[in-house]
Amino acid sequence: MADKNYTELLNDLKDNKIKELVVKPDEFTEFQVAYMNFDTRKRVIGKADQNGVITYTYLSDSGTNS
């Protein structure tokens, strides 16, 4: 598995370049480091699916997920 740049992916989510970010259980530890250092992490909303997969979206200024 190639390492993902989660900081870049979180910025893409924030900038609406991507609609969602899917994180699998084996990626979570690496993702969490970027997430905890992300300046607007309180706007990143995660929804847990089966098997520990989490889909993140970004809460826009209008109050809705983009």
mmJSON file of the N, C-alpha and C atoms, coordinates in Angstrom:
{"data_MODEL":{"atom_site":{
"group_PDB":["ATOM","ATOM","ATOM","ATOM","ATOM","ATOM","ATOM","ATOM","ATOM","ATOM","ATOM","ATOM","ATOM","ATOM","ATOM","ATOM","ATOM","ATOM","ATOM","ATOM","ATOM","ATOM","ATOM","ATOM","ATOM","ATOM","ATOM","ATOM","ATOM","ATOM","ATOM","ATOM","ATOM","ATOM","ATOM","ATOM","ATOM","ATOM","ATOM","ATOM","ATOM","ATOM","ATOM","ATOM","ATOM","ATOM","ATOM","ATOM","ATOM","ATOM","ATOM","ATOM","ATOM","ATOM","ATOM","ATOM","ATOM","ATOM","ATOM","ATOM","ATOM","ATOM","ATOM","ATOM","ATOM","ATOM","ATOM","ATOM","ATOM","ATOM","ATOM","ATOM","ATOM","ATOM","ATOM","ATOM","ATOM","ATOM","ATOM","ATOM","ATOM","ATOM","ATOM","ATOM","ATOM","ATOM","ATOM","ATOM","ATOM","ATOM","ATOM","ATOM","ATOM","ATOM","ATOM","ATOM","ATOM","ATOM","ATOM","ATOM","ATOM","ATOM","ATOM","ATOM","ATOM","ATOM","ATOM","ATOM","ATOM","ATOM","ATOM","ATOM","ATOM","ATOM","ATOM","ATOM","ATOM","ATOM","ATOM","ATOM","ATOM","ATOM","ATOM","ATOM","ATOM","ATOM","ATOM","ATOM","ATOM","ATOM","ATOM","ATOM","ATOM","ATOM","ATOM","ATOM","ATOM","ATOM","ATOM","ATOM","ATOM","ATOM","ATOM","ATOM","ATOM","ATOM","ATOM","ATOM","ATOM","ATOM","ATOM","ATOM","ATOM","ATOM","ATOM","ATOM","ATOM","ATOM","ATOM","ATOM","ATOM","ATOM","ATOM","ATOM","ATOM","ATOM","ATOM","ATOM","ATOM","ATOM","ATOM","ATOM","ATOM","ATOM","ATOM","ATOM","ATOM","ATOM","ATOM","ATOM","ATOM","ATOM","ATOM","ATOM","ATOM","ATOM","ATOM","ATOM","ATOM","ATOM","ATOM","ATOM","ATOM","ATOM","ATOM","ATOM","ATOM","ATOM"],
"id":[1,2,3,4,5,6,7,8,9,10,11,12,13,14,15,16,17,18,19,20,21,22,23,24,25,26,27,28,29,30,31,32,33,34,35,36,37,38,39,40,41,42,43,44,45,46,47,48,49,50,51,52,53,54,55,56,57,58,59,60,61,62,63,64,65,66,67,68,69,70,71,72,73,74,75,76,77,78,79,80,81,82,83,84,85,86,87,88,89,90,91,92,93,94,95,96,97,98,99,100,101,102,103,104,105,106,107,108,109,110,111,112,113,114,115,116,117,118,119,120,121,122,123,124,125,126,127,128,129,130,131,132,133,134,135,136,137,138,139,140,141,142,143,144,145,146,147,148,149,150,151,152,153,154,155,156,157,158,159,160,161,162,163,164,165,166,167,168,169,170,171,172,173,174,175,176,177,178,179,180,181,182,183,184,185,186,187,188,189,190,191,192,193,194,195,196,197,198],
"type_symbol":["N","C","C","N","C","C","N","C","C","N","C","C","N","C","C","N","C","C","N","C","C","N","C","C","N","C","C","N","C","C","N","C","C","N","C","C","N","C","C","N","C","C","N","C","C","N","C","C","N","C","C","N","C","C","N","C","C","N","C","C","N","C","C","N","C","C","N","C","C","N","C","C","N","C","C","N","C","C","N","C","C","N","C","C","N","C","C","N","C","C","N","C","C","N","C","C","N","C","C","N","C","C","N","C","C","N","C","C","N","C","C","N","C","C","N","C","C","N","C","C","N","C","C","N","C","C","N","C","C","N","C","C","N","C","C","N","C","C","N","C","C","N","C","C","N","C","C","N","C","C","N","C","C","N","C","C","N","C","C","N","C","C","N","C","C","N","C","C","N","C","C","N","C","C","N","C","C","N","C","C","N","C","C","N","C","C","N","C","C","N","C","C","N","C","C","N","C","C"],
"label_atom_id":["N","CA","C","N","CA","C","N","CA","C","N","CA","C","N","CA","C","N","CA","C","N","CA","C","N","CA","C","N","CA","C","N","CA","C","N","CA","C","N","CA","C","N","CA","C","N","CA","C","N","CA","C","N","CA","C","N","CA","C","N","CA","C","N","CA","C","N","CA","C","N","CA","C","N","CA","C","N","CA","C","N","CA","C","N","CA","C","N","CA","C","N","CA","C","N","CA","C","N","CA","C","N","CA","C","N","CA","C","N","CA","C","N","CA","C","N","CA","C","N","CA","C","N","CA","C","N","CA","C","N","CA","C","N","CA","C","N","CA","C","N","CA","C","N","CA","C","N","CA","C","N","CA","C","N","CA","C","N","CA","C","N","CA","C","N","CA","C","N","CA","C","N","CA","C","N","CA","C","N","CA","C","N","CA","C","N","CA","C","N","CA","C","N","CA","C","N","CA","C","N","CA","C","N","CA","C","N","CA","C","N","CA","C","N","CA","C","N","CA","C","N","CA","C","N","CA","C","N","CA","C"],
"label_alt_id":[null,null,null,null,null,null,null,null,null,null,null,null,null,null,null,null,null,null,null,null,null,null,null,null,null,null,null,null,null,null,null,null,null,null,null,null,null,null,null,null,null,null,null,null,null,null,null,null,null,null,null,null,null,null,null,null,null,null,null,null,null,null,null,null,null,null,null,null,null,null,null,null,null,null,null,null,null,null,null,null,null,null,null,null,null,null,null,null,null,null,null,null,null,null,null,null,null,null,null,null,null,null,null,null,null,null,null,null,null,null,null,null,null,null,null,null,null,null,null,null,null,null,null,null,null,null,null,null,null,null,null,null,null,null,null,null,null,null,null,null,null,null,null,null,null,null,null,null,null,null,null,null,null,null,null,null,null,null,null,null,null,null,null,null,null,null,null,null,null,null,null,null,null,null,null,null,null,null,null,null,null,null,null,null,null,null,null,null,null,null,null,null,null,null,null,null,null,null],
"label_comp_id":["MET","MET","MET","ALA","ALA","ALA","ASP","ASP","ASP","LYS","LYS","LYS","ASN","ASN","ASN","TYR","TYR","TYR","THR","THR","THR","GLU","GLU","GLU","LEU","LEU","LEU","LEU","LEU","LEU","ASN","ASN","ASN","ASP","ASP","ASP","LEU","LEU","LEU","LYS","LYS","LYS","ASP","ASP","ASP","ASN","ASN","ASN","LYS","LYS","LYS","ILE","ILE","ILE","LYS","LYS","LYS","GLU","GLU","GLU","LEU","LEU","LEU","VAL","VAL","VAL","VAL","VAL","VAL","LYS","LYS","LYS","PRO","PRO","PRO","ASP","ASP","ASP","GLU","GLU","GLU","PHE","PHE","PHE","THR","THR","THR","GLU","GLU","GLU","PHE","PHE","PHE","GLN","GLN","GLN","VAL","VAL","VAL","ALA","ALA","ALA","TYR","TYR","TYR","MET","MET","MET","ASN","ASN","ASN","PHE","PHE","PHE","ASP","ASP","ASP","THR","THR","THR","ARG","ARG","ARG","LYS","LYS","LYS","ARG","ARG","ARG","VAL","VAL","VAL","ILE","ILE","ILE","GLY","GLY","GLY","LYS","LYS","LYS","ALA","ALA","ALA","ASP","ASP","ASP","GLN","GLN","GLN","ASN","ASN","ASN","GLY","GLY","GLY","VAL","VAL","VAL","ILE","ILE","ILE","THR","THR","THR","TYR","TYR","TYR","THR","THR","THR","TYR","TYR","TYR","LEU","LEU","LEU","SER","SER","SER","ASP","ASP","ASP","SER","SER","SER","GLY","GLY","GLY","THR","THR","THR","ASN","ASN","ASN","SER","SER","SER"],
"label_asym_id":["A","A","A","A","A","A","A","A","A","A","A","A","A","A","A","A","A","A","A","A","A","A","A","A","A","A","A","A","A","A","A","A","A","A","A","A","A","A","A","A","A","A","A","A","A","A","A","A","A","A","A","A","A","A","A","A","A","A","A","A","A","A","A","A","A","A","A","A","A","A","A","A","A","A","A","A","A","A","A","A","A","A","A","A","A","A","A","A","A","A","A","A","A","A","A","A","A","A","A","A","A","A","A","A","A","A","A","A","A","A","A","A","A","A","A","A","A","A","A","A","A","A","A","A","A","A","A","A","A","A","A","A","A","A","A","A","A","A","A","A","A","A","A","A","A","A","A","A","A","A","A","A","A","A","A","A","A","A","A","A","A","A","A","A","A","A","A","A","A","A","A","A","A","A","A","A","A","A","A","A","A","A","A","A","A","A","A","A","A","A","A","A","A","A","A","A","A","A"],
"label_entity_id":["1","1","1","1","1","1","1","1","1","1","1","1","1","1","1","1","1","1","1","1","1","1","1","1","1","1","1","1","1","1","1","1","1","1","1","1","1","1","1","1","1","1","1","1","1","1","1","1","1","1","1","1","1","1","1","1","1","1","1","1","1","1","1","1","1","1","1","1","1","1","1","1","1","1","1","1","1","1","1","1","1","1","1","1","1","1","1","1","1","1","1","1","1","1","1","1","1","1","1","1","1","1","1","1","1","1","1","1","1","1","1","1","1","1","1","1","1","1","1","1","1","1","1","1","1","1","1","1","1","1","1","1","1","1","1","1","1","1","1","1","1","1","1","1","1","1","1","1","1","1","1","1","1","1","1","1","1","1","1","1","1","1","1","1","1","1","1","1","1","1","1","1","1","1","1","1","1","1","1","1","1","1","1","1","1","1","1","1","1","1","1","1","1","1","1","1","1","1"],
"label_seq_id":[1,1,1,2,2,2,3,3,3,4,4,4,5,5,5,6,6,6,7,7,7,8,8,8,9,9,9,10,10,10,11,11,11,12,12,12,13,13,13,14,14,14,15,15,15,16,16,16,17,17,17,18,18,18,19,19,19,20,20,20,21,21,21,22,22,22,23,23,23,24,24,24,25,25,25,26,26,26,27,27,27,28,28,28,29,29,29,30,30,30,31,31,31,32,32,32,33,33,33,34,34,34,35,35,35,36,36,36,37,37,37,38,38,38,39,39,39,40,40,40,41,41,41,42,42,42,43,43,43,44,44,44,45,45,45,46,46,46,47,47,47,48,48,48,49,49,49,50,50,50,51,51,51,52,52,52,53,53,53,54,54,54,55,55,55,56,56,56,57,57,57,58,58,58,59,59,59,60,60,60,61,61,61,62,62,62,63,63,63,64,64,64,65,65,65,66,66,66],
"pdbx_PDB_ins_code":[null,null,null,null,null,null,null,null,null,null,null,null,null,null,null,null,null,null,null,null,null,null,null,null,null,null,null,null,null,null,null,null,null,null,null,null,null,null,null,null,null,null,null,null,null,null,null,null,null,null,null,null,null,null,null,null,null,null,null,null,null,null,null,null,null,null,null,null,null,null,null,null,null,null,null,null,null,null,null,null,null,null,null,null,null,null,null,null,null,null,null,null,null,null,null,null,null,null,null,null,null,null,null,null,null,null,null,null,null,null,null,null,null,null,null,null,null,null,null,null,null,null,null,null,null,null,null,null,null,null,null,null,null,null,null,null,null,null,null,null,null,null,null,null,null,null,null,null,null,null,null,null,null,null,null,null,null,null,null,null,null,null,null,null,null,null,null,null,null,null,null,null,null,null,null,null,null,null,null,null,null,null,null,null,null,null,null,null,null,null,null,null,null,null,null,null,null,null],
"Cartn_x":[0.848,0.0,0.887,0.646,1.401,0.893,1.823,1.433,0.67,-0.402,-1.21,-0.809,-0.898,-0.653,-1.998,-2.289,-3.6,-3.78,-2.72,-2.844,-3.321,-2.727,-3.136,-4.582,-4.931,-6.301,-7.314,-6.976,-7.867,-8.033,-6.952,-7.053,-7.905,-7.769,-8.61,-10.08,-10.349,-11.712,-12.235,-11.425,-11.792,-12.041,-11.202,-11.298,-12.305,-13.03,-14.068,-13.509,-12.246,-11.652,-12.075,-12.364,-12.936,-14.146,-15.132,-16.377,-16.275,-15.438,-15.317,-13.946,-13.579,-12.311,-12.627,-12.28,-12.552,-11.27,-11.377,-10.23,-10.554,-9.691,-9.846,-9.155,-9.543,-8.978,-7.447,-6.805,-5.338,-4.67,-5.45,-4.93,-5.19,-6.041,-6.532,-5.441,-4.475,-3.429,-2.664,-2.318,-1.612,-2.517,-3.794,-4.75,-4.93,-5.006,-5.285,-4.224,-2.978,-1.901,-2.182,-2.517,-2.823,-4.094,-5.088,-6.363,-6.179,-5.433,-5.243,-4.475,-3.678,-2.927,-3.643,-4.824,-5.561,-6.302,-6.096,-6.6,-8.125,-8.861,-10.328,-10.926,-10.287,-10.728,-12.133,-12.614,-13.97,-15.034,-14.648,-15.573,-15.526,-14.6,-14.477,-15.369,-16.37,-17.381,-17.182,-17.051,-16.859,-18.1,-18.354,-19.456,-18.878,-19.045,-18.509,-19.427,-18.807,-19.52,-19.119,-19.586,-19.243,-17.748,-17.249,-15.846,-14.856,-15.297,-14.391,-13.992,-14.637,-14.348,-15.069,-14.353,-14.936,-14.882,-16.027,-16.11,-16.229,-15.275,-15.237,-15.731,-16.515,-16.935,-16.579,-16.702,-16.345,-17.592,-17.803,-18.923,-18.587,-19.333,-19.05,-19.524,-19.208,-19.631,-21.146,-21.83,-23.292,-23.958,-23.131,-23.682,-24.094,-23.79,-24.11,-22.832,-22.887,-21.73,-21.609,-20.423,-20.212,-19.995],
"Cartn_y":[-1.195,0.0,1.249,2.118,3.371,4.33,5.051,6.017,7.165,7.57,8.685,9.935,11.067,12.347,12.849,12.499,12.825,14.318,15.046,16.499,17.094,16.641,17.115,16.704,15.477,15.008,15.785,16.112,16.923,18.323,18.889,20.198,20.115,19.024,18.831,18.732,18.069,17.965,19.346,20.098,21.455,22.37,22.236,23.092,22.58,21.524,20.944,20.348,19.972,19.294,17.831,17.288,15.958,16.07,15.201,15.259,14.483,13.437,12.615,11.968,11.555,10.873,9.594,8.462,7.165,6.656,6.305,5.813,4.409,3.463,2.074,1.878,0.853,0.644,0.622,0.025,-0.046,1.281,2.272,3.602,4.602,4.225,5.2,5.844,5.078,5.635,6.741,6.495,7.51,8.709,8.452,9.527,10.395,9.774,10.514,11.567,11.275,12.252,13.521,13.354,14.508,15.206,14.414,14.965,15.827,15.337,16.083,17.386,17.46,18.676,19.579,19.174,19.927,21.08,22.293,23.503,23.567,22.999,23.056,21.66,20.841,19.455,19.322,20.323,20.234,20.295,20.668,20.692,19.396,18.533,17.247,16.249,15.752,14.88,13.458,12.518,11.126,10.294,9.378,8.44,7.033,6.256,4.898,3.957,3.135,2.108,0.746,-0.288,-1.64,-1.884,-2.772,-3.2,-2.096,-1.058,-0.019,1.021,1.042,2.038,3.33,4.454,5.752,6.661,7.271,8.209,9.609,10.462,11.835,12.803,13.782,14.897,16.182,17.298,18.591,19.446,19.988,20.863,22.259,22.696,23.979,25.145,26.355,27.555,27.699,27.108,27.223,26.268,25.428,24.532,23.186,22.92,21.622,20.941,19.623,18.894,19.125,19.406,19.643,18.329],
"Cartn_z":[0.0,0.0,0.0,-0.943,-1.022,0.05,0.653,1.669,1.022,1.67,1.181,1.939,1.27,1.923,2.449,3.706,4.267,4.489,4.728,4.859,3.539,2.453,1.13,0.831,1.172,0.938,1.778,3.011,3.842,3.264,2.744,2.086,0.825,0.066,-1.119,-0.721,0.384,0.893,1.284,1.99,2.413,1.218,0.182,-1.006,-2.025,-1.653,-2.505,-3.801,-3.79,-4.946,-4.966,-3.771,-3.641,-2.736,-2.943,-2.162,-0.859,-0.843,0.346,0.391,1.576,1.82,2.58,1.981,2.589,3.24,4.524,5.291,5.792,5.438,5.866,7.21,7.944,9.286,9.327,8.34,8.353,8.014,7.597,7.278,8.402,9.36,10.323,11.163,11.628,12.49,11.765,10.526,9.733,9.453,9.142,8.896,10.133,11.306,12.531,12.828,12.505,12.728,11.917,10.638,9.788,10.266,10.632,11.094,12.338,13.307,14.553,14.343,13.287,12.981,11.971,11.525,10.513,11.173,10.664,11.332,11.451,10.521,10.601,10.767,11.59,11.732,12.3,13.014,13.569,12.479,11.279,10.151,9.333,9.678,8.99,9.722,9.0,9.588,9.061,9.988,9.601,9.841,8.908,9.043,8.938,10.0,10.026,9.258,8.441,7.693,8.243,7.603,8.029,7.893,8.708,8.67,9.016,9.726,10.187,9.164,8.02,6.991,7.366,7.316,7.666,6.441,6.13,5.017,5.597,5.247,5.747,4.683,5.117,4.281,5.02,4.345,4.938,5.071,6.255,6.526,5.997,5.003,4.371,5.231,4.821,5.55,5.597,4.636,4.605,5.588,6.248,7.25,6.71,5.452,4.875,4.427,4.36,3.862,2.369,1.915,0.485,-0.208],
"occupancy":[1.0,1.0,1.0,1.0,1.0,1.0,1.0,1.0,1.0,1.0,1.0,1.0,1.0,1.0,1.0,1.0,1.0,1.0,1.0,1.0,1.0,1.0,1.0,1.0,1.0,1.0,1.0,1.0,1.0,1.0,1.0,1.0,1.0,1.0,1.0,1.0,1.0,1.0,1.0,1.0,1.0,1.0,1.0,1.0,1.0,1.0,1.0,1.0,1.0,1.0,1.0,1.0,1.0,1.0,1.0,1.0,1.0,1.0,1.0,1.0,1.0,1.0,1.0,1.0,1.0,1.0,1.0,1.0,1.0,1.0,1.0,1.0,1.0,1.0,1.0,1.0,1.0,1.0,1.0,1.0,1.0,1.0,1.0,1.0,1.0,1.0,1.0,1.0,1.0,1.0,1.0,1.0,1.0,1.0,1.0,1.0,1.0,1.0,1.0,1.0,1.0,1.0,1.0,1.0,1.0,1.0,1.0,1.0,1.0,1.0,1.0,1.0,1.0,1.0,1.0,1.0,1.0,1.0,1.0,1.0,1.0,1.0,1.0,1.0,1.0,1.0,1.0,1.0,1.0,1.0,1.0,1.0,1.0,1.0,1.0,1.0,1.0,1.0,1.0,1.0,1.0,1.0,1.0,1.0,1.0,1.0,1.0,1.0,1.0,1.0,1.0,1.0,1.0,1.0,1.0,1.0,1.0,1.0,1.0,1.0,1.0,1.0,1.0,1.0,1.0,1.0,1.0,1.0,1.0,1.0,1.0,1.0,1.0,1.0,1.0,1.0,1.0,1.0,1.0,1.0,1.0,1.0,1.0,1.0,1.0,1.0,1.0,1.0,1.0,1.0,1.0,1.0,1.0,1.0,1.0,1.0,1.0,1.0],
"B_iso_or_equiv":[0.0,0.0,0.0,0.0,0.0,0.0,0.0,0.0,0.0,0.0,0.0,0.0,0.0,0.0,0.0,0.0,0.0,0.0,0.0,0.0,0.0,0.0,0.0,0.0,0.0,0.0,0.0,0.0,0.0,0.0,0.0,0.0,0.0,0.0,0.0,0.0,0.0,0.0,0.0,0.0,0.0,0.0,0.0,0.0,0.0,0.0,0.0,0.0,0.0,0.0,0.0,0.0,0.0,0.0,0.0,0.0,0.0,0.0,0.0,0.0,0.0,0.0,0.0,0.0,0.0,0.0,0.0,0.0,0.0,0.0,0.0,0.0,0.0,0.0,0.0,0.0,0.0,0.0,0.0,0.0,0.0,0.0,0.0,0.0,0.0,0.0,0.0,0.0,0.0,0.0,0.0,0.0,0.0,0.0,0.0,0.0,0.0,0.0,0.0,0.0,0.0,0.0,0.0,0.0,0.0,0.0,0.0,0.0,0.0,0.0,0.0,0.0,0.0,0.0,0.0,0.0,0.0,0.0,0.0,0.0,0.0,0.0,0.0,0.0,0.0,0.0,0.0,0.0,0.0,0.0,0.0,0.0,0.0,0.0,0.0,0.0,0.0,0.0,0.0,0.0,0.0,0.0,0.0,0.0,0.0,0.0,0.0,0.0,0.0,0.0,0.0,0.0,0.0,0.0,0.0,0.0,0.0,0.0,0.0,0.0,0.0,0.0,0.0,0.0,0.0,0.0,0.0,0.0,0.0,0.0,0.0,0.0,0.0,0.0,0.0,0.0,0.0,0.0,0.0,0.0,0.0,0.0,0.0,0.0,0.0,0.0,0.0,0.0,0.0,0.0,0.0,0.0,0.0,0.0,0.0,0.0,0.0,0.0],
"pdbx_formal_charge":[null,null,null,null,null,null,null,null,null,null,null,null,null,null,null,null,null,null,null,null,null,null,null,null,null,null,null,null,null,null,null,null,null,null,null,null,null,null,null,null,null,null,null,null,null,null,null,null,null,null,null,null,null,null,null,null,null,null,null,null,null,null,null,null,null,null,null,null,null,null,null,null,null,null,null,null,null,null,null,null,null,null,null,null,null,null,null,null,null,null,null,null,null,null,null,null,null,null,null,null,null,null,null,null,null,null,null,null,null,null,null,null,null,null,null,null,null,null,null,null,null,null,null,null,null,null,null,null,null,null,null,null,null,null,null,null,null,null,null,null,null,null,null,null,null,null,null,null,null,null,null,null,null,null,null,null,null,null,null,null,null,null,null,null,null,null,null,null,null,null,null,null,null,null,null,null,null,null,null,null,null,null,null,null,null,null,null,null,null,null,null,null,null,null,null,null,null,null],
"auth_seq_id":[1,1,1,2,2,2,3,3,3,4,4,4,5,5,5,6,6,6,7,7,7,8,8,8,9,9,9,10,10,10,11,11,11,12,12,12,13,13,13,14,14,14,15,15,15,16,16,16,17,17,17,18,18,18,19,19,19,20,20,20,21,21,21,22,22,22,23,23,23,24,24,24,25,25,25,26,26,26,27,27,27,28,28,28,29,29,29,30,30,30,31,31,31,32,32,32,33,33,33,34,34,34,35,35,35,36,36,36,37,37,37,38,38,38,39,39,39,40,40,40,41,41,41,42,42,42,43,43,43,44,44,44,45,45,45,46,46,46,47,47,47,48,48,48,49,49,49,50,50,50,51,51,51,52,52,52,53,53,53,54,54,54,55,55,55,56,56,56,57,57,57,58,58,58,59,59,59,60,60,60,61,61,61,62,62,62,63,63,63,64,64,64,65,65,65,66,66,66],
"auth_comp_id":["MET","MET","MET","ALA","ALA","ALA","ASP","ASP","ASP","LYS","LYS","LYS","ASN","ASN","ASN","TYR","TYR","TYR","THR","THR","THR","GLU","GLU","GLU","LEU","LEU","LEU","LEU","LEU","LEU","ASN","ASN","ASN","ASP","ASP","ASP","LEU","LEU","LEU","LYS","LYS","LYS","ASP","ASP","ASP","ASN","ASN","ASN","LYS","LYS","LYS","ILE","ILE","ILE","LYS","LYS","LYS","GLU","GLU","GLU","LEU","LEU","LEU","VAL","VAL","VAL","VAL","VAL","VAL","LYS","LYS","LYS","PRO","PRO","PRO","ASP","ASP","ASP","GLU","GLU","GLU","PHE","PHE","PHE","THR","THR","THR","GLU","GLU","GLU","PHE","PHE","PHE","GLN","GLN","GLN","VAL","VAL","VAL","ALA","ALA","ALA","TYR","TYR","TYR","MET","MET","MET","ASN","ASN","ASN","PHE","PHE","PHE","ASP","ASP","ASP","THR","THR","THR","ARG","ARG","ARG","LYS","LYS","LYS","ARG","ARG","ARG","VAL","VAL","VAL","ILE","ILE","ILE","GLY","GLY","GLY","LYS","LYS","LYS","ALA","ALA","ALA","ASP","ASP","ASP","GLN","GLN","GLN","ASN","ASN","ASN","GLY","GLY","GLY","VAL","VAL","VAL","ILE","ILE","ILE","THR","THR","THR","TYR","TYR","TYR","THR","THR","THR","TYR","TYR","TYR","LEU","LEU","LEU","SER","SER","SER","ASP","ASP","ASP","SER","SER","SER","GLY","GLY","GLY","THR","THR","THR","ASN","ASN","ASN","SER","SER","SER"],
"auth_asym_id":["A","A","A","A","A","A","A","A","A","A","A","A","A","A","A","A","A","A","A","A","A","A","A","A","A","A","A","A","A","A","A","A","A","A","A","A","A","A","A","A","A","A","A","A","A","A","A","A","A","A","A","A","A","A","A","A","A","A","A","A","A","A","A","A","A","A","A","A","A","A","A","A","A","A","A","A","A","A","A","A","A","A","A","A","A","A","A","A","A","A","A","A","A","A","A","A","A","A","A","A","A","A","A","A","A","A","A","A","A","A","A","A","A","A","A","A","A","A","A","A","A","A","A","A","A","A","A","A","A","A","A","A","A","A","A","A","A","A","A","A","A","A","A","A","A","A","A","A","A","A","A","A","A","A","A","A","A","A","A","A","A","A","A","A","A","A","A","A","A","A","A","A","A","A","A","A","A","A","A","A","A","A","A","A","A","A","A","A","A","A","A","A","A","A","A","A","A","A"],
"auth_atom_id":["N","CA","C","N","CA","C","N","CA","C","N","CA","C","N","CA","C","N","CA","C","N","CA","C","N","CA","C","N","CA","C","N","CA","C","N","CA","C","N","CA","C","N","CA","C","N","CA","C","N","CA","C","N","CA","C","N","CA","C","N","CA","C","N","CA","C","N","CA","C","N","CA","C","N","CA","C","N","CA","C","N","CA","C","N","CA","C","N","CA","C","N","CA","C","N","CA","C","N","CA","C","N","CA","C","N","CA","C","N","CA","C","N","CA","C","N","CA","C","N","CA","C","N","CA","C","N","CA","C","N","CA","C","N","CA","C","N","CA","C","N","CA","C","N","CA","C","N","CA","C","N","CA","C","N","CA","C","N","CA","C","N","CA","C","N","CA","C","N","CA","C","N","CA","C","N","CA","C","N","CA","C","N","CA","C","N","CA","C","N","CA","C","N","CA","C","N","CA","C","N","CA","C","N","CA","C","N","CA","C","N","CA","C","N","CA","C","N","CA","C","N","CA","C","N","CA","C","N","CA","C"],
"pdbx_PDB_model_num":[1,1,1,1,1,1,1,1,1,1,1,1,1,1,1,1,1,1,1,1,1,1,1,1,1,1,1,1,1,1,1,1,1,1,1,1,1,1,1,1,1,1,1,1,1,1,1,1,1,1,1,1,1,1,1,1,1,1,1,1,1,1,1,1,1,1,1,1,1,1,1,1,1,1,1,1,1,1,1,1,1,1,1,1,1,1,1,1,1,1,1,1,1,1,1,1,1,1,1,1,1,1,1,1,1,1,1,1,1,1,1,1,1,1,1,1,1,1,1,1,1,1,1,1,1,1,1,1,1,1,1,1,1,1,1,1,1,1,1,1,1,1,1,1,1,1,1,1,1,1,1,1,1,1,1,1,1,1,1,1,1,1,1,1,1,1,1,1,1,1,1,1,1,1,1,1,1,1,1,1,1,1,1,1,1,1,1,1,1,1,1,1,1,1,1,1,1,1]
}}}
